Structures are given as structure tokens and as C-alpha cells.
């Protein structure tokens, strides 16, 4: 009995030592995460889709409501983005909305669950708190994955902690956290899927772990279709490994379980075939149009954008300066170290795992560069933890080659990490300098190391709070995307009229003649915008006796103006 108690206490002490530093990392990073979570002001259009698709009752788009060519109030916009108390925890509605959307339903069901506890309220905190849970789980499993990869290395705990910290402190991790979409959940599931397969390499419980991997594959498939890309290469690497090892029975079981997981995913949500075929979206149309302008041009653009994403996400937009500093540090390290016997250093198990992970990263990014037509960082978010692990190991391995002194190795590693952290802190500070972008209006289109903060929305909020009973005229060619993008601002208005430019005469009747009004013009180009010329619209408004006071904000698809009646 005593020996059992001692064994139990020993296990507890082992876990305390193992996770003590990780817990300290969580405490430190929580301060940064909470700061930027509370700093976030506006919404990206896709974030409003997240709330709308999760909470609207059997309505996929805002255009499904009767909002055009009539004077209305903000109730439709509240109904679209918030949960009605009688409609709480209604997952059939969420499923229905996703049938007509372009994504699978799992994330939206999670978000609907959280929002059901705060009915009739559009709260950023609901989406961010959900992401915080996913983030802490993700960091925990990044640590576990790193421990498994680095288990043969000296001080593997600290090396795993460093890899976790490289991701946790990065600007791109904060962007993933505050972006109210499925990408934080996608990142968590990608890390879990990789962890299962690394554990499969040496574990005796291959069937149990394969079942776990199959379950994660189902969850990933039902979260975001891009999960399949990284999952395919992870599974392929593992499958090739067990075939090389001639583990035929293991290979057969694994193949059957993964195939069953895909079949179950199809049974749960068979509508993905229509979605991936472009039935609910313009993806195929946009992708095929690239053949006219040059598909290689798009791929090159995506490659350049990916490098830019690494620049902003890991080095605070100063990757060239970071490279220069690291080169100087490398030169110093070489001068102070003895000549390393490079030829005597053989590849070890960790090197093999890192090479495999690097190949998975390269192949996944290559596929993404071929299939995405919007060069946005979010499509690579789930790969970033793997990049963090590889970067950490490259630095560690390099230092262990050029420096034989253990103390100097630690000092060099800390120096590298401190410099890296410094560039991310610079990224934090840069992302908060929104007032210098455009002093004449609140420009939402600027690019920062931390994305989706939308700090210019603070100026918009000040105007909206100062004007009660605000009237808004929205000029759009019935474009659902443009209206969706500005739902938050429309929710603050009391009188709303949405019409085409040909119907401005009826629309201006909603304007007040005694206080300021809001005019929103759909200036977006392409399939999502009306391509309206704002000068033409403003001239027409002036002809009806209203003058433009100032530009309130500018977004990807719209421009908003404060207008008032000429006295």
C-alpha cells in the first residue's frame, strides 16, 4: 500500500516538474492574449459571417431577409447575428445554414453554443473566449508534440518549451486567436493529428492511437476542408514509414480506419461535394479565371504572400533586419567557438522527424499556393506551429554543431530567442499605431503584424455612440457581401434604407434634416462589390440638398460618409 502511494506521489511530482514551466508560459502569454483580445475593436466580414451562420434561424445570408428597397430598422441585423432566446442551442438551423454556405458545420456549432448563453447580444468576447480555449489546448499539445519529437535530445523539456513559446509569442498566433473564425480550432486539430502520428511511431497501442487519429480526421474534415491537405501529407508520411518497416497488418488497419473516417465525414455532411464543386460559391469561377491571366502568376503571387506572412507573423514585418541580426550573431558564434567537426555529426532520430515535418510543411504550402486565390495568411494558420517547431530545432541544432561548450550553447540559444521575441514585441507595438495610417478617415485596409484588430473602429464607435436615432442610406447593387461587411455599423442605426444607385431619390427620404446621417457606398470591385463610383453618388446626394461632412471609414468593399442637410 505504501509503495502504491509513493508511486502515485512520484507521478504527481513528475507531472509538476514536466508542466511547471509550461504553466508559467501560460501565465505570461495570457497577459498578452487578454490585452489584444480586449483591444480588438471591429469585425472582418468573415467574422460577421461566423456569427450570422451560427445564430441566424434558417437564414444563411443577410440577403435572405426582406431588407432591400424599403425603410427598415436594425432588427434584421440583430436577428441575423445573435441568438433569439427561443432559438438557443438549435443545431439543426446551424447545419441548414452550412449546407448553403461554403464550410462544414462543426466550428459554427461550437460558436452557436457559446452565443446561446448570451441571447440578443453580438459579443466579440464569445468568439474570442472560444478561441482562447482552443489556443491553450493547442499550446499544450504543441508542447507534447515537441516533447515527442525532441525526446532523444538533451534538455528536451526546455527545447519543447522554446518551440511552444516561439509560436505562442508570435504575432501570427495572436492573429489566429482574435480572428473569430474556425482557424484556431483547425490549428488545434492539425497539431493533435500530428501528435497522434508521432506517438504511433513507437507506441504498442497502435489501434487505439489510429482510432484517435481517425476521430480527429473526422473533426478536422468537419471544421475546414484545408485540414485535409496537411492531414494527407501527415498520413502519407506515416503510411510510407510503416510500409518501409513491412508492418503490413498495421498498414491495413490504418488504411481501413482512415477510409472509414472519411466515409463517416461524408455521411455526417455529404454537402461538401457540392461546396467543393463550387455549388455555393464562386471559387471555381475565380480559380478558372486565373487561366486567363496566368495560373503561374497567381502561384507566384501566393508564394510571395506566404513569405510576407512569415515576415509579418514571426518577425514583426522586419524579416530582413532579423536576418541581418541573426547573421551577425552567427558570425560571433563562429569566431568564439572552436572548429566544429561537421563531418562527424550524423543524422539522428530527431533530425529524421524534423526533415519529415519540414517536407510536410513544404508540400502543404505548395498545394495551398496552387489552390487559394486570396493570398491571405489565415489559410496557413494551422501550419504555423509546425514551422515554429522546425525553426526552433534548426537554431538548436546549429548551435550544438558550432559550439561544444554547454553553457555557451544555452547563452546563444537564449540570445537567439530574445532577439526573436524582440521583433515580435516590435510587431505588437506597430500593430497599435493605427492613428498614423489615415488621419482623415478610419482606414480598415492597412496591414499590420497582428491582423484583425481593426483599431480604427474605435473612431467609428465614438461617432455611433454620439448619434442616437441615426439614419443610414446604403447604396449597393444588392450585394450580400458588402452589406454583411457593415452589419455591425447597421446594427447601430435606427432607420436604414438599402437600395441601388438608381433608387437614391427614394433612399434620401430616410435622412434626417436636423442631425448627421450615415451614407455607405458599395465601392467594392469584382464579384462581391457593386463597383460604384463614390464621387458620382456624392454628387447625387448633394443634388438632394445634403452635403458630405467627412469620410467616416473605408473598408475593402465600402466607404462611409457623414452627411447632413444643407441649412
Coordinates of C-alpha atoms in Angstrom, one line a residue:
X1 CA 0.0 0.0 0.0
X2 CA 2.8 2.4 0.9
X3 CA 4.7 1.6 -2.3
X4 CA 1.5 2.4 -4.3
X5 CA 1.1 5.8 -2.5
X6 CA 4.8 6.6 -3.2
X7 CA 4.3 5.7 -6.8
X8 CA 1.3 7.9 -7.1
X9 CA 3.1 10.8 -5.4
X10 CA 6.1 10.3 -7.6
X11 CA 3.9 10.5 -10.7
X12 CA 2.4 13.8 -9.4
X13 CA 5.8 15.2 -8.7
X14 CA 7.0 14.2 -12.2
X15 CA 4.0 16.0 -13.8
X16 CA 4.6 19.1 -11.7
X17 CA 8.2 19.2 -12.9
X18 CA 7.2 18.5 -16.5
X19 CA 4.5 21.1 -16.8
X20 CA 5.6 23.8 -14.3
X21 CA 7.4 25.9 -16.9
X22 CA 4.6 25.4 -19.4
X23 CA 2.2 26.8 -16.8
X24 CA 4.5 29.8 -16.2
X25 CA 4.5 30.3 -20.0
X26 CA 0.6 30.2 -20.0
X27 CA 0.5 32.9 -17.3
X28 CA 2.9 35.2 -19.2
X29 CA 1.2 34.8 -22.6
X30 CA -2.2 35.2 -21.0
X31 CA -1.4 38.8 -20.3
X32 CA -0.6 39.4 -23.9
X33 CA -3.6 37.5 -25.2
X34 CA -6.1 39.2 -22.9
X35 CA -4.6 42.6 -23.8
X36 CA -5.1 42.2 -27.6
X37 CA -8.4 40.4 -27.1
X38 CA -9.8 43.5 -25.3
X39 CA -8.0 45.8 -27.8
X40 CA -9.8 44.3 -30.8
X41 CA -12.4 46.7 -32.0
X42 CA -14.1 46.0 -35.3
X43 CA -15.0 42.9 -37.3
X44 CA -13.8 41.4 -40.6
X45 CA -16.6 40.4 -42.9
X46 CA -15.9 36.7 -42.3
X47 CA -16.2 37.2 -38.6
X48 CA -19.7 38.6 -39.1
X49 CA -20.5 35.5 -41.3
X50 CA -19.3 33.4 -38.3
X51 CA -22.0 34.9 -36.1
X52 CA -24.6 35.1 -38.8
X53 CA -24.2 31.4 -39.9
X54 CA -24.1 30.3 -36.3
X55 CA -27.0 32.2 -34.9
X56 CA -29.5 33.1 -37.7
X57 CA -32.6 30.9 -37.7
X58 CA -32.5 29.0 -41.0
X59 CA -31.1 32.0 -42.9
X60 CA -27.7 31.7 -44.5
X61 CA -27.2 35.3 -45.7
X62 CA -28.4 38.7 -44.6
X63 CA -30.0 39.0 -48.1
X64 CA -32.4 36.2 -47.1
X65 CA -34.2 38.9 -45.1
X66 CA -36.5 41.5 -46.6
X67 CA -34.1 44.4 -46.4
X68 CA -33.9 46.0 -49.9
X69 CA -35.7 49.0 -51.2
X70 CA -37.7 49.6 -48.1
X71 CA -37.3 51.6 -44.9
X72 CA -36.4 49.3 -42.1
X73 CA -34.7 49.2 -38.7
X74 CA -31.8 47.2 -37.2
X75 CA -33.9 44.2 -36.0
X76 CA -33.0 42.1 -39.1
X77 CA -29.3 42.6 -38.5
X78 CA -29.7 41.6 -34.8
X79 CA -31.8 38.6 -35.8
X80 CA -29.0 37.5 -38.2
X81 CA -26.0 37.8 -35.9
X82 CA -27.5 37.0 -32.4
X83 CA -29.4 34.1 -30.8
X84 CA -33.1 34.6 -30.1
X85 CA -33.8 33.0 -26.7
X86 CA -36.4 30.7 -28.3
X87 CA -33.7 29.6 -30.9
X88 CA -30.9 28.8 -28.5
X89 CA -29.0 25.5 -28.9
X90 CA -30.8 24.8 -32.2
X91 CA -28.1 22.9 -34.1
X92 CA -30.4 21.9 -37.0
X93 CA -30.5 25.6 -38.0
X94 CA -26.7 25.8 -37.9
X95 CA -26.5 22.6 -40.0
X96 CA -29.0 24.0 -42.5
X97 CA -27.1 27.3 -42.8
X98 CA -23.9 25.5 -43.6
X99 CA -25.5 23.4 -46.3
X100 CA -25.9 26.7 -48.2
X101 CA -22.5 28.1 -47.2
X102 CA -19.0 27.0 -48.2
X103 CA -17.7 25.5 -44.9
X104 CA -18.6 22.4 -42.8
X105 CA -20.6 23.0 -39.6
X106 CA -18.5 22.0 -36.6
X107 CA -17.0 25.3 -35.7
X108 CA -20.3 27.1 -36.1
X109 CA -22.0 24.7 -33.7
X110 CA -19.3 25.5 -31.1
X111 CA -19.9 29.2 -31.6
X112 CA -23.7 28.9 -31.5
X113 CA -23.3 27.0 -28.2
X114 CA -21.3 29.9 -26.6
X115 CA -23.6 32.6 -28.1
X116 CA -26.7 30.8 -26.8
X117 CA -25.7 31.8 -23.2
X118 CA -25.9 35.5 -24.2
X119 CA -29.0 35.9 -26.4
X120 CA -29.8 39.0 -28.3
X121 CA -26.1 40.2 -27.9
X122 CA -23.4 40.4 -30.5
X123 CA -20.2 40.0 -28.4
X124 CA -16.7 39.7 -29.6
X125 CA -15.9 38.0 -26.3
X126 CA -18.0 34.9 -27.2
X127 CA -15.8 34.1 -30.2
X128 CA -12.5 35.1 -28.6
X129 CA -13.2 33.1 -25.4
X130 CA -13.9 30.1 -27.5
X131 CA -10.6 30.6 -29.4
X132 CA -8.8 31.1 -26.0
X133 CA -9.9 27.6 -25.0
X134 CA -8.7 26.2 -28.4
X135 CA -5.4 28.2 -28.1
X136 CA -4.5 26.9 -24.6
X137 CA -5.2 23.3 -25.7
X138 CA -3.2 23.9 -28.9
X139 CA -0.2 25.2 -26.9
X140 CA -0.4 22.2 -24.6
X141 CA -0.4 19.8 -27.5
X142 CA 2.4 21.7 -29.3
X143 CA 4.4 21.2 -26.2
X144 CA 3.5 17.5 -26.1
X145 CA 4.3 17.1 -29.8
X146 CA 7.7 18.8 -29.4
X147 CA 8.5 16.6 -26.4
X148 CA 7.9 13.5 -28.6
X149 CA 10.0 14.9 -31.4
X150 CA 12.8 16.1 -29.2
X151 CA 12.7 13.2 -26.6
X152 CA 16.3 12.0 -27.6
X153 CA 17.8 15.5 -27.2
X154 CA 19.4 16.8 -24.1
X155 CA 17.1 19.1 -22.1
X156 CA 14.2 18.1 -24.3
X157 CA 11.7 19.8 -21.9
X158 CA 13.3 23.2 -22.4
X159 CA 13.6 22.7 -26.1
X160 CA 9.9 21.7 -26.3
X161 CA 9.0 24.8 -24.2
X162 CA 11.0 27.0 -26.5
X163 CA 9.2 25.6 -29.6
X164 CA 5.9 26.3 -27.9
X165 CA 7.0 29.8 -26.9
X166 CA 8.1 30.6 -30.4
X167 CA 4.6 30.0 -31.6
X168 CA 2.8 31.4 -28.5
X169 CA 4.5 34.8 -28.7
X170 CA 4.3 35.2 -32.4
X171 CA 2.2 37.9 -34.0
X172 CA 0.5 35.2 -36.2
X173 CA -0.6 33.2 -33.1
X174 CA -2.3 36.4 -31.7
X175 CA -3.9 37.0 -35.1
X176 CA -5.3 33.4 -35.1
X177 CA -6.6 33.9 -31.5
X178 CA -8.5 37.1 -32.1
X179 CA -9.8 36.1 -35.6
X180 CA -13.3 34.8 -34.9
X181 CA -13.3 32.0 -37.4
X182 CA -12.6 28.3 -37.4
X183 CA -8.8 28.6 -37.9
X184 CA -7.9 28.4 -34.2
X185 CA -9.8 25.1 -34.0
X186 CA -8.3 24.0 -37.3
X187 CA -4.8 24.7 -35.8
X188 CA -5.5 22.7 -32.7
X189 CA -6.8 19.7 -34.7
X190 CA -3.8 19.8 -37.0
X191 CA -1.4 19.7 -34.1
X192 CA -3.4 16.9 -32.5
X193 CA -3.3 14.9 -35.7
X194 CA 0.4 15.3 -36.0
X195 CA 0.9 14.3 -32.3
X196 CA -1.1 11.1 -32.8
X197 CA 1.1 10.1 -35.7
X198 CA 4.4 10.8 -33.9
X199 CA 3.1 8.7 -31.0
X200 CA 2.2 5.9 -33.4
X201 CA 5.8 5.5 -34.4
X202 CA 6.9 3.9 -31.1
X203 CA 3.7 3.0 -29.3
X204 CA 2.4 -0.5 -28.8
X205 CA -1.2 0.8 -28.8
X206 CA -1.4 1.4 -32.5
X207 CA -5.1 0.6 -32.9
X208 CA -6.1 3.0 -30.1
X209 CA -4.0 5.7 -31.5
X210 CA -5.2 5.1 -35.0
X211 CA -8.8 5.3 -33.8
X212 CA -7.9 8.6 -32.1
X213 CA -6.3 9.9 -35.4
X214 CA -9.4 8.8 -37.3
X215 CA -11.7 10.7 -34.9
X216 CA -9.5 13.8 -35.2
X217 CA -9.7 13.4 -39.0
X218 CA -13.5 13.5 -38.8
X219 CA -13.4 16.6 -36.6
X220 CA -10.9 18.3 -38.9
X221 CA -12.9 17.5 -42.0
X222 CA -16.0 19.0 -40.4
X223 CA -14.1 22.1 -39.4
X224 CA -12.3 23.3 -42.5
X225 CA -11.6 21.5 -45.8
X226 CA -8.0 22.7 -45.8
X227 CA -7.4 20.3 -42.9
X228 CA -7.3 17.5 -45.5
X229 CA -4.2 19.0 -47.1
X230 CA -1.9 18.8 -44.1
X231 CA -3.7 15.6 -42.9
X232 CA -3.0 13.9 -46.2
X233 CA 0.8 14.6 -46.0
X234 CA 1.0 13.6 -42.3
X235 CA -0.9 10.3 -43.1
X236 CA 1.2 9.7 -46.2
X237 CA 4.5 10.1 -44.3
X238 CA 3.3 7.7 -41.6
X239 CA 1.9 5.2 -44.1
X240 CA 5.2 5.1 -46.1
X241 CA 7.1 4.6 -42.8
X242 CA 5.1 1.5 -41.8
X243 CA 5.3 0.1 -45.4
X244 CA 9.1 0.5 -45.3
X245 CA 9.1 -1.3 -42.0
X246 CA 6.9 -4.0 -43.6
X247 CA 4.2 -3.6 -40.9
X248 CA 1.5 -4.9 -43.3
X249 CA -1.1 -5.6 -40.7
X250 CA -0.7 -2.2 -39.1
X251 CA -0.8 -0.6 -42.6
X252 CA -4.1 -2.4 -43.4
X253 CA -5.8 -1.4 -40.1
X254 CA -4.6 2.2 -40.5
X255 CA -5.9 2.4 -44.1
X256 CA -9.3 0.9 -43.2
X257 CA -9.7 3.3 -40.2
X258 CA -8.7 6.4 -42.1
X259 CA -11.0 5.4 -45.0
X260 CA -13.8 4.8 -42.5
X261 CA -13.2 8.2 -41.0
X262 CA -13.6 9.9 -44.4
X263 CA -16.8 7.8 -45.1
X264 CA -18.2 8.9 -41.7
X265 CA -17.4 12.5 -42.6
X266 CA -19.3 12.1 -45.8
X267 CA -22.3 10.6 -44.0
X268 CA -22.4 13.4 -41.5
X269 CA -22.0 16.2 -44.0
X270 CA -22.4 14.9 -47.6
X271 CA -22.9 18.5 -48.9
X272 CA -19.2 19.1 -49.0
X273 CA -19.2 17.7 -52.6
X274 CA -21.5 20.5 -53.7
X275 CA -19.4 23.0 -51.8
X276 CA -16.0 21.9 -53.1
X277 CA -17.5 21.8 -56.6
X278 CA -18.4 25.5 -56.4
X279 CA -22.1 24.9 -56.0
X280 CA -22.5 27.6 -53.2
X281 CA -19.6 29.9 -54.1
X282 CA -17.6 31.5 -56.9
X283 CA -14.4 29.5 -56.1
X284 CA -14.3 27.5 -59.3
X285 CA -15.2 30.6 -61.3
X286 CA -12.4 32.6 -59.6
X287 CA -9.9 29.8 -60.0
X288 CA -10.7 29.2 -63.6
X289 CA -10.4 32.9 -64.4
X290 CA -6.7 32.6 -63.4
X291 CA -6.1 30.6 -66.6
X292 CA -6.9 33.8 -68.5
X293 CA -4.5 36.0 -66.5
X294 CA -1.9 33.2 -65.9
X295 CA -2.1 30.5 -63.2
X296 CA 1.7 30.7 -62.7
X297 CA 1.3 34.4 -61.9
X298 CA -1.2 33.5 -59.2
X299 CA 1.0 30.8 -57.7
X300 CA 4.0 33.2 -57.7
X301 CA 1.8 35.9 -56.0
X302 CA 0.8 33.3 -53.3
X303 CA 4.4 32.3 -52.7
X304 CA 5.4 36.0 -52.3
X305 CA 2.4 36.5 -50.0
X306 CA 3.4 33.4 -47.9
X307 CA 6.9 34.8 -47.4
X308 CA 5.2 38.1 -46.4
X309 CA 3.0 36.3 -43.9
X310 CA 6.1 34.8 -42.3
X311 CA 7.7 38.2 -42.3
X312 CA 4.7 39.8 -40.5
X313 CA 3.7 36.8 -38.4
X314 CA 7.1 35.8 -36.9
X315 CA 9.3 38.9 -37.3
X316 CA 7.1 41.9 -36.9
X317 CA 7.5 42.9 -40.6
X318 CA 11.3 43.2 -40.1
X319 CA 12.5 39.9 -41.5
X320 CA 15.4 41.5 -43.4
X321 CA 16.7 43.2 -40.3
X322 CA 16.1 40.0 -38.3
X323 CA 18.2 38.0 -40.8
X324 CA 21.0 40.6 -40.6
X325 CA 21.0 40.4 -36.7
X326 CA 20.9 36.6 -36.8
X327 CA 23.8 36.5 -39.3
X328 CA 25.9 38.8 -37.1
X329 CA 25.1 36.6 -34.1
X330 CA 26.2 33.5 -36.2
X331 CA 29.5 35.2 -37.1
X332 CA 30.1 36.0 -33.4
X333 CA 29.3 32.4 -32.5
X334 CA 31.7 31.1 -35.1
X335 CA 34.6 33.3 -34.0
X336 CA 34.2 32.4 -30.4
X337 CA 33.8 28.7 -31.0
X338 CA 36.4 26.0 -31.9
X339 CA 36.3 24.5 -35.3
X340 CA 33.4 22.0 -35.4
X341 CA 33.9 18.6 -36.8
X342 CA 30.9 18.8 -39.1
X343 CA 31.7 15.6 -41.0
X344 CA 31.4 13.5 -37.8
X345 CA 27.9 14.7 -37.0
X346 CA 25.4 12.0 -38.2
X347 CA 21.7 12.4 -38.6
X348 CA 19.8 11.2 -35.5
X349 CA 16.1 10.3 -34.9
X350 CA 15.1 13.9 -34.2
X351 CA 16.7 15.0 -37.5
X352 CA 14.6 12.5 -39.3
X353 CA 11.4 13.7 -37.7
X354 CA 12.2 17.3 -38.4
X355 CA 13.0 16.5 -42.0
X356 CA 9.7 14.7 -42.3
X357 CA 7.9 17.6 -40.7
X358 CA 9.7 20.1 -43.0
X359 CA 8.6 18.1 -46.0
X360 CA 5.0 18.1 -44.8
X361 CA 5.2 21.9 -44.4
X362 CA 6.7 22.4 -47.8
X363 CA 4.2 20.1 -49.6
X364 CA 1.2 21.6 -47.7
X365 CA 2.2 25.1 -48.5
X366 CA 2.9 24.2 -52.2
X367 CA -0.7 22.8 -52.5
X368 CA -2.1 25.9 -50.8
X369 CA -0.2 28.2 -53.1
X370 CA -1.9 26.3 -56.0
X371 CA -5.5 26.2 -54.8
X372 CA -6.1 29.5 -52.9
X373 CA -7.0 32.6 -54.9
X374 CA -6.9 35.1 -52.0
X375 CA -3.3 35.4 -50.7
X376 CA -4.4 35.6 -47.0
X377 CA -2.3 34.4 -44.1
X378 CA -5.3 32.6 -42.4
X379 CA -5.1 29.7 -44.9
X380 CA -1.6 28.9 -43.5
X381 CA -2.5 29.4 -39.8
X382 CA -2.7 25.6 -39.0
X383 CA 0.8 25.1 -40.4
X384 CA 2.5 27.8 -38.2
X385 CA 3.0 25.6 -35.1
X386 CA 5.0 23.1 -37.2
X387 CA 7.1 26.0 -38.6
X388 CA 7.8 27.1 -35.0
X389 CA 9.0 23.6 -34.1
X390 CA 11.2 23.4 -37.2
X391 CA 12.7 26.9 -36.7
X392 CA 13.4 26.1 -33.0
X393 CA 15.2 22.9 -33.8
X394 CA 17.3 24.4 -36.7
X395 CA 18.6 27.0 -34.2
X396 CA 19.3 24.4 -31.5
X397 CA 21.0 22.0 -34.0
X398 CA 23.1 24.8 -35.4
X399 CA 24.3 25.9 -32.0
X400 CA 25.1 22.3 -30.9
X401 CA 27.2 22.0 -34.1
X402 CA 29.2 25.2 -33.8
X403 CA 29.6 25.3 -30.0
X404 CA 30.7 22.4 -27.9
X405 CA 30.5 24.3 -24.5
X406 CA 27.1 23.6 -22.9
X407 CA 26.9 26.9 -21.1
X408 CA 27.7 28.8 -24.3
X409 CA 25.1 26.8 -26.1
X410 CA 22.5 27.9 -23.6
X411 CA 23.6 31.6 -23.8
X412 CA 23.5 31.5 -27.6
X413 CA 20.0 29.9 -27.7
X414 CA 18.7 32.4 -25.2
X415 CA 20.2 35.2 -27.4
X416 CA 18.5 33.9 -30.5
X417 CA 15.2 33.6 -28.7
X418 CA 15.4 37.0 -27.1
X419 CA 16.1 38.6 -30.5
X420 CA 13.2 36.7 -32.0
X421 CA 10.9 37.9 -29.1
X422 CA 12.1 41.4 -29.6
X423 CA 11.0 41.5 -33.2
X424 CA 7.6 40.2 -32.2
X425 CA 7.3 42.9 -29.5
X426 CA 8.1 45.4 -32.2
X427 CA 5.2 43.8 -34.2
X428 CA 2.9 44.3 -31.2
X429 CA 3.8 48.0 -30.9
X430 CA 3.5 48.5 -34.7
X431 CA 0.0 46.9 -34.7
X432 CA -1.2 49.5 -32.2
X433 CA -0.1 52.5 -34.3
X434 CA -3.4 52.7 -36.2
X435 CA -3.8 56.5 -35.9
X436 CA -0.9 57.2 -38.2
X437 CA -2.5 55.3 -41.2
X438 CA -5.0 57.9 -42.4
X439 CA -5.8 60.9 -40.3
X440 CA -8.8 62.0 -42.5
X441 CA -10.7 58.8 -42.0
X442 CA -10.7 55.4 -40.3
X443 CA -8.9 53.1 -42.8
X444 CA -9.6 49.4 -42.2
X445 CA -7.5 48.2 -45.0
X446 CA -4.0 48.7 -43.6
X447 CA -1.8 45.7 -43.0
X448 CA -0.2 45.0 -39.6
X449 CA 1.8 42.2 -38.0
X450 CA -1.2 41.4 -35.8
X451 CA -4.2 41.1 -38.1
X452 CA -7.9 41.6 -37.5
X453 CA -7.5 44.1 -34.7
X454 CA -9.4 46.8 -36.6
X455 CA -8.5 49.6 -34.2
X456 CA -9.9 52.3 -36.5
X457 CA -13.3 51.0 -35.4
X458 CA -12.8 52.9 -32.2
X459 CA -13.3 56.2 -34.1
X460 CA -16.4 54.8 -35.7
X461 CA -17.8 53.6 -32.4
X462 CA -17.4 57.1 -31.0
X463 CA -19.4 58.6 -33.8
X464 CA -22.1 55.9 -33.5
X465 CA -22.4 56.3 -29.7
X466 CA -22.7 60.1 -30.1
X467 CA -25.6 59.8 -32.6
X468 CA -28.8 58.2 -31.4
X469 CA -31.6 57.5 -33.8
X470 CA -29.1 57.5 -36.6
X471 CA -30.4 57.2 -40.2
X472 CA -28.4 55.3 -42.8
X473 CA -28.6 55.1 -46.6
X474 CA -26.7 52.1 -48.0
X475 CA -26.1 52.3 -51.8
X476 CA -25.5 48.8 -53.2
X477 CA -26.4 46.7 -56.2
X478 CA -28.0 44.2 -53.7
X479 CA -24.5 42.7 -52.9
X480 CA -24.8 40.4 -49.9
X481 CA -21.1 40.6 -49.1
X482 CA -21.0 44.4 -49.0
X483 CA -24.0 44.6 -46.6
X484 CA -22.6 41.8 -44.5
X485 CA -19.3 43.6 -44.1
X486 CA -21.1 46.6 -42.5
X487 CA -23.6 44.7 -40.4
X488 CA -22.1 46.0 -37.1
X489 CA -22.5 49.6 -38.2
X490 CA -26.0 49.0 -39.4
X491 CA -26.9 47.5 -36.1
X492 CA -26.2 50.9 -34.5
X493 CA -28.7 52.7 -36.8
X494 CA -32.4 53.2 -36.2
X495 CA -33.5 54.0 -39.8
X496 CA -32.0 52.1 -42.7
X497 CA -32.6 52.1 -46.4
X498 CA -30.7 49.9 -48.8
X499 CA -31.1 50.4 -52.5
X500 CA -29.3 50.6 -55.9
X501 CA -28.0 54.0 -57.0
X502 CA -30.9 54.3 -59.4
X503 CA -33.2 54.5 -56.4
X504 CA -31.4 57.2 -54.5
X505 CA -34.4 59.5 -54.8
X506 CA -36.5 57.2 -52.5
X507 CA -33.5 56.4 -50.3
X508 CA -32.7 60.0 -49.2
X509 CA -36.2 60.3 -47.7
X510 CA -34.8 58.2 -44.7
X511 CA -32.3 61.0 -43.9
X512 CA -32.8 63.4 -41.0
X513 CA -32.7 67.1 -41.7
X514 CA -31.8 68.0 -38.2
X515 CA -28.8 65.8 -37.4
X516 CA -26.0 64.0 -39.1
X517 CA -26.7 60.9 -41.2
X518 CA -24.7 57.9 -42.4
X519 CA -24.1 57.2 -46.1
X520 CA -22.5 53.9 -47.0
X521 CA -21.5 53.3 -50.6
X522 CA -20.6 49.9 -52.0
X523 CA -17.4 50.7 -53.9
X524 CA -16.1 47.1 -54.0
X525 CA -15.0 45.6 -57.3
X526 CA -15.3 42.1 -58.6
X527 CA -18.0 39.6 -57.8
X528 CA -18.5 40.8 -54.2
X529 CA -18.9 44.6 -54.9
X530 CA -21.1 46.9 -56.9
X531 CA -18.1 49.0 -58.3
X532 CA -20.0 52.2 -57.6
X533 CA -18.2 55.5 -58.1
X534 CA -18.4 57.3 -54.8
X535 CA -18.0 60.8 -56.4
X536 CA -21.0 60.1 -58.6
X537 CA -23.1 59.0 -55.6
X538 CA -22.0 62.0 -53.5
X539 CA -22.9 64.4 -56.4
X540 CA -26.4 62.9 -56.5
X541 CA -26.8 63.2 -52.7
X542 CA -25.7 66.8 -52.9
X543 CA -28.4 67.4 -55.6
X544 CA -31.0 66.4 -53.0
X545 CA -29.8 69.0 -50.5
X546 CA -27.2 67.1 -48.4
X547 CA -23.5 67.8 -48.1
X548 CA -20.6 65.5 -47.1
X549 CA -19.1 66.4 -43.8
X550 CA -16.3 63.9 -43.7
X551 CA -15.3 60.3 -44.6
X552 CA -16.1 58.1 -41.6
X553 CA -14.4 54.9 -42.7
X554 CA -13.1 52.9 -45.6
X555 CA -13.2 49.1 -45.9
X556 CA -12.5 46.5 -48.5
X557 CA -15.9 46.8 -50.1
X558 CA -17.4 50.1 -48.8
X559 CA -16.8 53.7 -48.0
X560 CA -18.9 55.5 -45.4
X561 CA -19.6 59.2 -45.1
X562 CA -21.2 61.5 -42.6
X563 CA -23.7 63.7 -44.5
X564 CA -26.0 66.5 -43.2
X565 CA -28.8 68.6 -44.6
X566 CA -27.7 72.0 -46.0
X567 CA -29.2 74.8 -44.0

